[in-house]
Coordinates of C-alpha atoms in Angstrom, one line a residue:
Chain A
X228 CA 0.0 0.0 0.0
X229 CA 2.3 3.1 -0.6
X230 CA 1.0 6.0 -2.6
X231 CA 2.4 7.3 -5.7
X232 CA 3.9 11.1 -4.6
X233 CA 5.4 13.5 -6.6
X234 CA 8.6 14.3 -5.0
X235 CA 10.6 15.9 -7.1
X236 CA 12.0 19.1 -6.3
X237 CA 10.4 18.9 -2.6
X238 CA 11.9 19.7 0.3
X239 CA 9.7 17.6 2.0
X240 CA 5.9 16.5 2.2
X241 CA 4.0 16.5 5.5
X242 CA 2.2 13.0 6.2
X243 CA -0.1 11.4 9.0
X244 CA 1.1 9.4 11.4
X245 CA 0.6 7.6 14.4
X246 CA 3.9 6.1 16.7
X247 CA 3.6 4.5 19.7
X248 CA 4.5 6.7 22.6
X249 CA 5.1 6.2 25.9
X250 CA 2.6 7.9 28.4
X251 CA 4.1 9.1 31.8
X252 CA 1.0 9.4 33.8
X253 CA 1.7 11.9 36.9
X254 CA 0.0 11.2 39.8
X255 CA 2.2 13.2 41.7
X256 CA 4.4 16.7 40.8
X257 CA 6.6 16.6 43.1
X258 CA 9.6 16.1 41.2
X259 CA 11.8 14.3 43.9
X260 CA 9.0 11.8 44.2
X261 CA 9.5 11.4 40.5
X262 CA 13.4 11.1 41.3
X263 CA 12.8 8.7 43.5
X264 CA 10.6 6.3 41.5
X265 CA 12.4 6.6 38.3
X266 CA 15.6 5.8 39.8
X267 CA 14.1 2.7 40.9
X268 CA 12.8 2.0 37.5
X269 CA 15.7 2.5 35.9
X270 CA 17.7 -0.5 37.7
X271 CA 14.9 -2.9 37.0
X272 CA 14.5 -2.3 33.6
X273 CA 17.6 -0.1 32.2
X274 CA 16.6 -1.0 28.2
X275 CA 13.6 0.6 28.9
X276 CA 15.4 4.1 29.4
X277 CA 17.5 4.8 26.3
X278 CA 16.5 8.2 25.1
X279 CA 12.6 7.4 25.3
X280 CA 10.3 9.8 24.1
X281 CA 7.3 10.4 26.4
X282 CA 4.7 12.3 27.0
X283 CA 4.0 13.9 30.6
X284 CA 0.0 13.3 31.3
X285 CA -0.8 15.9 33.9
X286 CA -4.2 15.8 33.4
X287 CA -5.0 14.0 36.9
X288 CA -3.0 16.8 38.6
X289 CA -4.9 19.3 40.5
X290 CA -1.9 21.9 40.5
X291 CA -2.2 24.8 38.4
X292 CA 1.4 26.0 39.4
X293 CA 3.9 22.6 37.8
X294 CA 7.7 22.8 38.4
X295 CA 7.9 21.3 34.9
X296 CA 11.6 22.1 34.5
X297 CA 12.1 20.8 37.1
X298 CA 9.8 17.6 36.0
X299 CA 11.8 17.3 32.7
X300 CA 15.1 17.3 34.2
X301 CA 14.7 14.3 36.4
X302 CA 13.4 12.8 33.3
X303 CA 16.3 13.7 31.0
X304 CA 18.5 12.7 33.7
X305 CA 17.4 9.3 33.6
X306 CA 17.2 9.2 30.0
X307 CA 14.0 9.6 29.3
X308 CA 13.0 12.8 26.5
X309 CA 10.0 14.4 27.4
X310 CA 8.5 15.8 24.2
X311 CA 5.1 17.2 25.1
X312 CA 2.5 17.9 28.0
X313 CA -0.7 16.6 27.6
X314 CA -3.7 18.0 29.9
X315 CA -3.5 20.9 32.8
X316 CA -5.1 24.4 32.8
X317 CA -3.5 27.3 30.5
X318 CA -0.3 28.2 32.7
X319 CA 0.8 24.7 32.3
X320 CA 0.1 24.8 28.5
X321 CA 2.2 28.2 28.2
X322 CA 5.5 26.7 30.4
X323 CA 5.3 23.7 28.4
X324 CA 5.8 26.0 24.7
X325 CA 8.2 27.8 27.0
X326 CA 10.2 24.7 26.9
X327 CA 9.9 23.6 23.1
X328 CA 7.5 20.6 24.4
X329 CA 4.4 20.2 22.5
X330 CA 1.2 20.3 24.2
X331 CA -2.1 17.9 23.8
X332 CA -5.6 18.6 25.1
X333 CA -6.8 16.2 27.7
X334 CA -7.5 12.7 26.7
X335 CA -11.8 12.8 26.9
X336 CA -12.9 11.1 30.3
X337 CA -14.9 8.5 28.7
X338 CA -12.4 6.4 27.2
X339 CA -12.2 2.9 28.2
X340 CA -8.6 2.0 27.7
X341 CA -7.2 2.0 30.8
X342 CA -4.3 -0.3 31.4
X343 CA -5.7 -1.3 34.8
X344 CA -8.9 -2.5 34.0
X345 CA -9.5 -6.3 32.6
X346 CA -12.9 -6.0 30.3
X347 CA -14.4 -9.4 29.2
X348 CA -17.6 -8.8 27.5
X349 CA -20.2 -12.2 27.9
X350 CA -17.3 -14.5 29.0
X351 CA -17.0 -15.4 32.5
X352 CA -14.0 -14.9 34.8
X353 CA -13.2 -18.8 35.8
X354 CA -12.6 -18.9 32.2
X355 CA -9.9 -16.6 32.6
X356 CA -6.4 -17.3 33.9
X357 CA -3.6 -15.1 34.8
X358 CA -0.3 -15.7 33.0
X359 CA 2.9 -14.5 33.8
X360 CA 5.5 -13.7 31.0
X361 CA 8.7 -15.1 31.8
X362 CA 11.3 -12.3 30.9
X363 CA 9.0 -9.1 31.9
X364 CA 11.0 -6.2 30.1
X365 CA 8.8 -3.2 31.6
X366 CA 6.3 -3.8 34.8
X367 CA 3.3 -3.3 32.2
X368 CA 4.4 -6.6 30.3
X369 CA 3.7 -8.8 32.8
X370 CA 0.2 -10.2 33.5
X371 CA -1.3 -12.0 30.4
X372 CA -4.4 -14.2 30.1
X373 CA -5.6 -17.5 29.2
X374 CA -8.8 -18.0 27.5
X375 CA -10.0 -21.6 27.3
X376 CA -13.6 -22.1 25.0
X377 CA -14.7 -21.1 21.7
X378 CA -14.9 -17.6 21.6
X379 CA -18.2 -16.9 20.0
X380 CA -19.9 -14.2 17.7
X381 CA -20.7 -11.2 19.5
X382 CA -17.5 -12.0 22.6
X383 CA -14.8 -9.9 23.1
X384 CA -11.8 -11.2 24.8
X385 CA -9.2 -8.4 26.1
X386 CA -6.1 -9.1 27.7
X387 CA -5.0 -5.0 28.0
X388 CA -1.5 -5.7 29.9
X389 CA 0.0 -8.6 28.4
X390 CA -0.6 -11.4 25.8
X391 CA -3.7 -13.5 25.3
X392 CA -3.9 -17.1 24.8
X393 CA -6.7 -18.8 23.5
X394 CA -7.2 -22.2 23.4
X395 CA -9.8 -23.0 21.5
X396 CA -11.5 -20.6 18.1
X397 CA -12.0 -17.7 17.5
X398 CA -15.4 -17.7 15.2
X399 CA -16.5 -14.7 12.8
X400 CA -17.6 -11.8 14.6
X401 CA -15.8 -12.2 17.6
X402 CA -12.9 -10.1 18.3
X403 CA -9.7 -10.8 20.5
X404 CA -7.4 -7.7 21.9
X405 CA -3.8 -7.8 24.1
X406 CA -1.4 -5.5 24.8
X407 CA 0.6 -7.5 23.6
X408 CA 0.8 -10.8 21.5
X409 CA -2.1 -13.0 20.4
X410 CA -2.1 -16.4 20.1
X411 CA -4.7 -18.4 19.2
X412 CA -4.8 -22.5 19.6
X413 CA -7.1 -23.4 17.3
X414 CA -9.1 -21.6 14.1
X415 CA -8.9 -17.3 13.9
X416 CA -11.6 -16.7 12.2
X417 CA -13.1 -13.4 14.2
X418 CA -10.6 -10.1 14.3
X419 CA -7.3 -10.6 16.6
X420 CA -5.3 -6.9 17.5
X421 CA -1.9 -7.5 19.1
X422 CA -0.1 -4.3 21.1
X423 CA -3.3 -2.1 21.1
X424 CA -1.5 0.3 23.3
X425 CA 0.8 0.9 20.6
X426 CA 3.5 -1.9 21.4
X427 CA 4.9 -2.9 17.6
X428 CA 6.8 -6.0 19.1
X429 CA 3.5 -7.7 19.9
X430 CA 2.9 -10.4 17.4
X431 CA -0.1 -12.7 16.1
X432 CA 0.1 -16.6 15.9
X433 CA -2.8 -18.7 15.0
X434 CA -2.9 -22.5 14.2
X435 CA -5.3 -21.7 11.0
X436 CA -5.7 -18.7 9.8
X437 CA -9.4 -17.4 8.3
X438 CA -9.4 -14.0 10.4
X439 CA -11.9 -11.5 9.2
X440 CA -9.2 -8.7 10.3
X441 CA -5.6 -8.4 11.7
X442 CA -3.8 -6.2 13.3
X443 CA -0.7 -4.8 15.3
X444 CA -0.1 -1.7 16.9
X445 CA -2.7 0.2 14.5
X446 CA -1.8 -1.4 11.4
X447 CA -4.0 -3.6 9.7
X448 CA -5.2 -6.0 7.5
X449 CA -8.8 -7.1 6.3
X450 CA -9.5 -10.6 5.2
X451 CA -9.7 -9.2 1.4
X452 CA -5.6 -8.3 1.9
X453 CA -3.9 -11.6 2.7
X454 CA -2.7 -13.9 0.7
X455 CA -5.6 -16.7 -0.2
X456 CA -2.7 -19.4 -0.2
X457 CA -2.0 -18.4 3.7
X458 CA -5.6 -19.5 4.8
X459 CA -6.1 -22.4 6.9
X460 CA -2.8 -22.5 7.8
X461 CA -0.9 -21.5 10.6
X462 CA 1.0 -18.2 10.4
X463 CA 2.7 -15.8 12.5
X464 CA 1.6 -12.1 12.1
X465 CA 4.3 -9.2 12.6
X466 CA 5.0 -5.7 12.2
X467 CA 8.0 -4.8 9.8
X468 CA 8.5 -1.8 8.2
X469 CA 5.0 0.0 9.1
X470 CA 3.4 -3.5 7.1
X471 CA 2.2 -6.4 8.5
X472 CA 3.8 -9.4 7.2
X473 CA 2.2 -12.8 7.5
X474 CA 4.5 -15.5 7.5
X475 CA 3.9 -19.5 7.6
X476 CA 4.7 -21.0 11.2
X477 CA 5.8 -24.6 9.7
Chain B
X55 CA -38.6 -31.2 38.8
X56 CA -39.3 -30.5 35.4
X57 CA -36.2 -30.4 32.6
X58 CA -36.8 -26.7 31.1
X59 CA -35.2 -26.8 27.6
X60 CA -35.2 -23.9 25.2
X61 CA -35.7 -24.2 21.3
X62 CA -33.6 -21.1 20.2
X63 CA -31.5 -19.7 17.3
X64 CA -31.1 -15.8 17.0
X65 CA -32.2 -15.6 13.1
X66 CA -35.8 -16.1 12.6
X67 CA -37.0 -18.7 9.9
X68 CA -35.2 -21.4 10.6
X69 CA -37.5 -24.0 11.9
X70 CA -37.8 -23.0 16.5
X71 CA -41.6 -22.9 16.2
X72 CA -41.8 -26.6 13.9
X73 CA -38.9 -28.1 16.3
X74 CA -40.3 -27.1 19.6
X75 CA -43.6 -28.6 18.4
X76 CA -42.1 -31.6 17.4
X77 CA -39.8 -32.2 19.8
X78 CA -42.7 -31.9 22.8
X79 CA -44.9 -34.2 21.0
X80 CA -42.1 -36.6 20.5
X81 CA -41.4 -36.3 24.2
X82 CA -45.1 -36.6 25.0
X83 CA -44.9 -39.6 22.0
X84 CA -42.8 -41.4 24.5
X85 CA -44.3 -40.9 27.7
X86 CA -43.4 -38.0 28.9
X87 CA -45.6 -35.3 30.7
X88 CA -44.5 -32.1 28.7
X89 CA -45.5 -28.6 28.1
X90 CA -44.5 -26.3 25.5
X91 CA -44.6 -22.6 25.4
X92 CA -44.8 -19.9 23.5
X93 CA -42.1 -16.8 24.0
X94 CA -42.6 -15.6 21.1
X95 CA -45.6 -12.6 22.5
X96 CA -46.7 -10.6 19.6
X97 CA -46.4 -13.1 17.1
X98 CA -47.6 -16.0 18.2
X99 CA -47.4 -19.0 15.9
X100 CA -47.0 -21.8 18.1
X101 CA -51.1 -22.7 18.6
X102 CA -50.9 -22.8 14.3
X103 CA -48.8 -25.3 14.1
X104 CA -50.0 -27.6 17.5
X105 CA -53.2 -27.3 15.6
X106 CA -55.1 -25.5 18.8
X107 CA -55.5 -22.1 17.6
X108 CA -59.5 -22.1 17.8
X109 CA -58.9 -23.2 21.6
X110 CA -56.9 -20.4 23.0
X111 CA -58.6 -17.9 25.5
X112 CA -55.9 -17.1 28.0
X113 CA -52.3 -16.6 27.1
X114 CA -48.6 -16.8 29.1
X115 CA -49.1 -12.7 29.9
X116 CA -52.5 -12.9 31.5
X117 CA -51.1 -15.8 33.7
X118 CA -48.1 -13.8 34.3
X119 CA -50.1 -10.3 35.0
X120 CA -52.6 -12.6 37.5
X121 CA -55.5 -12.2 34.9
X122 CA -56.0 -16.1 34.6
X123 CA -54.7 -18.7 36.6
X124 CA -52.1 -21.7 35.3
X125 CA -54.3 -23.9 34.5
X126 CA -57.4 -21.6 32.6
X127 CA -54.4 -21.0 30.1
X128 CA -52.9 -24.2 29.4
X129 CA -54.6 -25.8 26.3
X130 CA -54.5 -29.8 26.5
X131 CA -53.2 -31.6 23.1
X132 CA -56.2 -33.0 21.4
X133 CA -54.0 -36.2 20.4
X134 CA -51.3 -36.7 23.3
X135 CA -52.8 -36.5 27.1
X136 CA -50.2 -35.8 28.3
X137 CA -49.1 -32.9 26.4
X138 CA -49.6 -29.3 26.8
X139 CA -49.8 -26.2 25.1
X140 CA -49.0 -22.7 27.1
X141 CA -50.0 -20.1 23.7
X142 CA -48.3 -16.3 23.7
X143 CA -50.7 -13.5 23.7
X144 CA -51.0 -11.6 20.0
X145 CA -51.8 -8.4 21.3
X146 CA -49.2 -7.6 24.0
X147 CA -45.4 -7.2 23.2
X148 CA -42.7 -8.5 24.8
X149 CA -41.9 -6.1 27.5
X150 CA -45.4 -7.5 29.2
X151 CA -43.2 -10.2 30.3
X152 CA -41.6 -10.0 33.7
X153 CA -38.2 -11.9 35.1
X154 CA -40.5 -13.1 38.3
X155 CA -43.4 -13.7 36.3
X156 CA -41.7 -16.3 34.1
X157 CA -39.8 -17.5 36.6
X158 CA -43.1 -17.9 38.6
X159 CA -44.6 -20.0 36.0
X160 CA -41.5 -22.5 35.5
X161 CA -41.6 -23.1 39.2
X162 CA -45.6 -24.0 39.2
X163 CA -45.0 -25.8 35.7
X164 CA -42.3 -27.5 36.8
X165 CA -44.0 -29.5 39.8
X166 CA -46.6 -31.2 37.1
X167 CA -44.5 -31.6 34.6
X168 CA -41.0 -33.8 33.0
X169 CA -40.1 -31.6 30.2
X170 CA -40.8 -27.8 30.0
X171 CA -40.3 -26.7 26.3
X172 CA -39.3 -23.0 25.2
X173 CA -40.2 -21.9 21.8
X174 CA -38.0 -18.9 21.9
X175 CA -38.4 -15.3 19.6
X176 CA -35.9 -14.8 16.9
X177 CA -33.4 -12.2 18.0
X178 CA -31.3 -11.7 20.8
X179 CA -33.4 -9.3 22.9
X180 CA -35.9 -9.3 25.9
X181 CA -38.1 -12.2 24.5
X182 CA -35.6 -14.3 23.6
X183 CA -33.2 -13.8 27.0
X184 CA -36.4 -14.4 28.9
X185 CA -37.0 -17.7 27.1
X186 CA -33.9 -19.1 27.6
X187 CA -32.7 -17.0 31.2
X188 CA -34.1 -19.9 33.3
X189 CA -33.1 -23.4 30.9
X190 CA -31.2 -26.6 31.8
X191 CA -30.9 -27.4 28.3
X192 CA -31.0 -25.6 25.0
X193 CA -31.7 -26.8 21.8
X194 CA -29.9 -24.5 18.9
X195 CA -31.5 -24.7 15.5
X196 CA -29.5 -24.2 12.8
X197 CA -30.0 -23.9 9.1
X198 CA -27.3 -25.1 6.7
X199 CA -26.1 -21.8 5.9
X200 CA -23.5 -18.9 6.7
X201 CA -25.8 -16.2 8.5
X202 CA -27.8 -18.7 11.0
X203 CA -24.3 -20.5 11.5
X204 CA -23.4 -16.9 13.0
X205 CA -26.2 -16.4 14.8
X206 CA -26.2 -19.8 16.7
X207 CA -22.9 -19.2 17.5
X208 CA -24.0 -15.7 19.0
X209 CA -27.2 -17.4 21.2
X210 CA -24.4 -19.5 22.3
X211 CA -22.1 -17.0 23.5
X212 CA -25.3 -15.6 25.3
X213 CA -26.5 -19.2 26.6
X214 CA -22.8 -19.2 28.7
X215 CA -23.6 -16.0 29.9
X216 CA -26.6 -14.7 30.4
X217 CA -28.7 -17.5 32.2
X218 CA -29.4 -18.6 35.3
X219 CA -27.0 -21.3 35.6
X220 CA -24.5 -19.0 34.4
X221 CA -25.0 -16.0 37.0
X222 CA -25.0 -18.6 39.9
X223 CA -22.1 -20.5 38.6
X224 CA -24.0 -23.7 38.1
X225 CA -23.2 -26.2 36.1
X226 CA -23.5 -25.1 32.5
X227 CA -26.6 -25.3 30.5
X228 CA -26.4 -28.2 27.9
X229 CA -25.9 -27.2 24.1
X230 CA -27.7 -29.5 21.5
X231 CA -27.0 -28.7 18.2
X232 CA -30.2 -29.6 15.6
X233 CA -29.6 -29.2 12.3
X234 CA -32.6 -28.6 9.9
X235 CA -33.6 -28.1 6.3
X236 CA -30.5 -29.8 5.8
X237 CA -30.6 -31.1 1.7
X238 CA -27.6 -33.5 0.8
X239 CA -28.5 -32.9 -2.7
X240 CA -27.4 -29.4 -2.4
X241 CA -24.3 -29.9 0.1
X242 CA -23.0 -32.0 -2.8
X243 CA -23.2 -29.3 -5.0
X244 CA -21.9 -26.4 -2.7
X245 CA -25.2 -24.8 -2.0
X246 CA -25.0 -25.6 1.3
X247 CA -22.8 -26.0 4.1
X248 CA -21.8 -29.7 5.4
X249 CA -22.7 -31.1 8.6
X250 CA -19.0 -31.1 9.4
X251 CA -18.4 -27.5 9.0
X252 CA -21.5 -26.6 10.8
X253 CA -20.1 -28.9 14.2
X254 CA -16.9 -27.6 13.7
X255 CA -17.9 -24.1 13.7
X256 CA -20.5 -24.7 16.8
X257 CA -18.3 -27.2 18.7
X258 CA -21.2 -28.9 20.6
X259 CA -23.2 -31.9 20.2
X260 CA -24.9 -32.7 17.7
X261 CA -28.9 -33.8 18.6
X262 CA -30.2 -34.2 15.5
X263 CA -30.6 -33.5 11.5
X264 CA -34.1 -33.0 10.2
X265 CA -33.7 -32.7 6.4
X266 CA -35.4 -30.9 3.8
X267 CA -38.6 -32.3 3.4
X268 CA -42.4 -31.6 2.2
X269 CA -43.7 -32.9 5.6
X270 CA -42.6 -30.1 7.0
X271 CA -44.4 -27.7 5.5
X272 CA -47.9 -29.8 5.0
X273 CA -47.5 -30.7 9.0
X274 CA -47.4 -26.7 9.8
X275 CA -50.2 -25.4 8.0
X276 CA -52.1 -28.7 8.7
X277 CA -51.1 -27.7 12.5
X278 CA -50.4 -31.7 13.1
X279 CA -46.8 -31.5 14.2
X280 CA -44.6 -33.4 11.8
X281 CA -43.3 -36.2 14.4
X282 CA -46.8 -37.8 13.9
X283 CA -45.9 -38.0 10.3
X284 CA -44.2 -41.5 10.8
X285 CA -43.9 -42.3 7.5
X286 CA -41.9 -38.9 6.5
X287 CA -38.0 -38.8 7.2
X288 CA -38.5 -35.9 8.9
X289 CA -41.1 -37.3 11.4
X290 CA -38.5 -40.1 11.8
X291 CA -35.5 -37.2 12.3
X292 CA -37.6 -35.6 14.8
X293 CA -38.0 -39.0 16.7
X294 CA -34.4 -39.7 16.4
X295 CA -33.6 -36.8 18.1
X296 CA -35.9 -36.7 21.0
X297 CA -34.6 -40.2 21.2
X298 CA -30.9 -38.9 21.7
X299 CA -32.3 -36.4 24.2
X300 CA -33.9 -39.5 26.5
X301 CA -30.2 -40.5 26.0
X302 CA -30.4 -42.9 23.8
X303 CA -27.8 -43.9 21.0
X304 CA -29.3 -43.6 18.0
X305 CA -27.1 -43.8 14.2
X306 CA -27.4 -40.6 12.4
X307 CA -29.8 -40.9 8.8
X308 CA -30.5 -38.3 6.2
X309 CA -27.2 -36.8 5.8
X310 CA -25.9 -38.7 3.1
X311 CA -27.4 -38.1 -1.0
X312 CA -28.6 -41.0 -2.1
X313 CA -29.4 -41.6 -5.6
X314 CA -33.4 -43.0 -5.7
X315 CA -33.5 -46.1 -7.1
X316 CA -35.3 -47.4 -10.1
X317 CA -38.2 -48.7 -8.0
X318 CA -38.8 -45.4 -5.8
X319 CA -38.7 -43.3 -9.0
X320 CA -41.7 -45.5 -10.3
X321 CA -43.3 -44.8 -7.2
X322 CA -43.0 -41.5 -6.7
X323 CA -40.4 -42.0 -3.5
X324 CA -40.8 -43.3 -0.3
X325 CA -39.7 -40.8 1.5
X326 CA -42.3 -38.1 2.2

């Protein structure tokens, strides 16, 4: 899918896009507190801090006054680059421009994604199983499910943290959602989305594939774009380039 | 305690009304002391095809609103004694009917009776939920094709969730699978989907196929269910499958095409 652009003679063109980002959500602004935590981040996981990107949420702050200098150097000094403020009243949004950060209005209140909360729409809980990945890289990774059962028109499985197992189909109209990976023992025939938060290492990996939609980390592909040889096999679905590519498993 | 199973689908058309009826005279057939009702308020059809439409005077949402008592309401089969017919009313919709009402009924019902049938409304709303909210079994009708395949599998998403045995955390209800206007003829050729996809789509067990047949339609508007119909493969599909619901072991017929021979061509085929 690329489209045909006339470049010649252009310094450049301006284009859509959507990259993961990382979301620092601030519960508190006191920028030792920060310290404090981030240090203790950092030793856990040190990968995780190379030169990040991330965005400071300060929407569930109730200070209208932020040290957000101060805010950004803790986070530079760990290695993290804040490049824009989301949320807070107007003095926060005129320190942040101060700074060369971006800023972002507030995320609206009524959107469901949280990271904490587990949704499983018409399935019971006994049916679900925690699962813990072996080689956690951030704290968020850890915590997957297991989903045993057909999953059935009109279902929807989520598995928001971590990566969701299902053992057992997937049938046309149902739709399966992780955080991170999706694997699916038996038939995909409903929609499977891998790293909905944005996460473009997650992965898909059915035993036959007849999915009416794939797709990781925002990018996507309908049952009309894959490869009619590739059905009813198993495959492995991953992200390269900005494209998914679909790849046999045997 | 009576065995309260629901004849449901999600798509309308597919055979609920014709397979409730049969089944509960099959049941009857065989002994059993069973009732069958109709959910379906607003379009009631079930009394057409039991053949006790001129008999009705009170319906399931007087009994439920305290307008008539149990029994005033219950029509008895004029050819099985010990069958019953509990009609839906034609002029009330479906929000007449109450959680506690039904749930009142099914208890009293339950105390007289061996098998409580439930012809369910298509769709997946307030009629249908009610019909099915209180079942130990379910009976899922499916038609050979792609759209009621997808539907079934929808009810049965619903079944594992939103029933009583589900909210409590009681042993599931029991899925049976019935497969009707099923046409071998047609599967060979594509038309239709095979039994095998269907079961492999549904994953549960598989009661019974009824196949495509003339009887069916003559038994409805003649309003003599079709299981009376010995002679017709699908009065003897219908009795296979209440057989397998008694438990029983019974080989599967009708699903193979089977070229008529010589002498049933002369005679206009057996079976009818």
């Amino acid at each position: 899918m690329s489209l045909k652009v006339e470049r010649d003679g252009m310094a450049f063109t301006f284009k859509g896009g959507m990259l993961p980002m990382t979301v620092m959500e601030l519960a508190s602004a006191d920028p030792e507190h920060i310290r404090e935590q981030l240090a203790g981040k950092l030793s856990q996981s040190p990968a995780f801090f190379h030169h990040t990107p991330v965005v400071l949420n300060v929407e569930h702050l109730d200070e209208p006054h932020l040290a957000l200098e101060r805010i950004c150097a803790v986070c530079r000094a760990h290695k993290l680059l804040p490049v824009a403020v989301r949320g807070g009243p107007d003095p926060v949004k005129q320190s942040a421009w101060a700074l060369g950060l971006g800023w972002f209005p507030p995320q609206e209140a009524a959107r469901p994604r949280s990271l904490e909360s587990v949704s499983v729409n018409e399935a019971s809980e006994e049916d679900m199983l925690p699962l813990m990945g072996d080689e956690p890289v951030a704290d968020e990774m850890a915590g997957g499910r297991i989903f045993r059962g057909t999953v059935r028109s009109g279902q929807q499985i989520t598995s928001p943290e971590g990566d969701l197992v299902v053992v057992g189909a997937v049938n046309a109209g149902a739709e399966v959602l992780a955080g991170g990976s999706v694997h699916v023992y038996g038939p995909l025939r409903g929609r499977a989305l891998a790293g909905i938060h944005g996460n473009t290492q997650a992965g898909i990996f059915c035993r036959e594939l007849r999915a009416e939609l794939l797709s990781v980390a925002g990018n996507y592909k309908r049952l009309e774009d894959i490869d009619p040889r590739l059905l009813g096999t198993a495959i492995q679905v991953r992200l390269s380039e900005a494209q998914l590519s679909i790849t046999p498993l045997d | 305690m009576a065995k309260i199973i629901v004849v449901t689908s999600g798509k309308g058309g597919v055979g609920k009304t014709t397979s409730a009826a049969a089944v509960a005279t099959g049941l009857a057939l065989r002994g059993q002391k069973t009732v069958v009702i109709d959910f379906d308020v607003g379009l009631r059809n079930l009394d057409l095809v039991m053949g006790c439409e001129r008999r009705v005077v009170y319906d399931l949402v007087n009994v439920i609103q305290g307008e008539a008592g149990l029994n005033q309401a219950l029509i008895r089969d004029k050819r099985i004694d010990n069958l019953h017919i509990m009609p839906a009313s034609q002029t009330r919709d479906k929000d007449a009917l109450t959680l506690e009402g039904v749930d009142q009924v099914l208890e009293s019902l339950s105390k007289d009776f061996d098998y409580i049938i439930c012809d369910s409304p298509a769709g997946i709303e307030r009629g249908a939920q009610l019909a099915m909210y209180f079942a130990d079994e379910a009976i899922v009708v499916t038609n050979p094709e792609v759209s009621s395949v997808r539907d079934s599998d929808r009810i049965l998403g619903l079944l594992s969730s939103k029933t009583r045995r589900a909210e409590r955390g009681d042993d599931p209800i029991k899925e049976h699978l019935l497969i009707t206007r099923y046409n071998p003829n047609r599967v060979d050729r594509g038309d239709m989907l095979n039994l095998e996809d269907i079961r492999e789509i549904l994953s549960i067990n598989l009661v019974g196929l009824i196949p495509e047949s003339e009887a069916v339609l003559r038994a409805s508007n003649q309003g003599v269910p079709v299981t009376h119909d010995e002679s017709s493969d699908a009065g003897q599909a219908y009795a296979d499958t209440v057989s397998r619901l008694l438990g029983e072991e019974v080989p599967l017929r009708f699903h193979e095409y089977q070229k008529k021979s010589l002498l049933s061509r002369m005679f206009g085929g057996g079976r009818r």
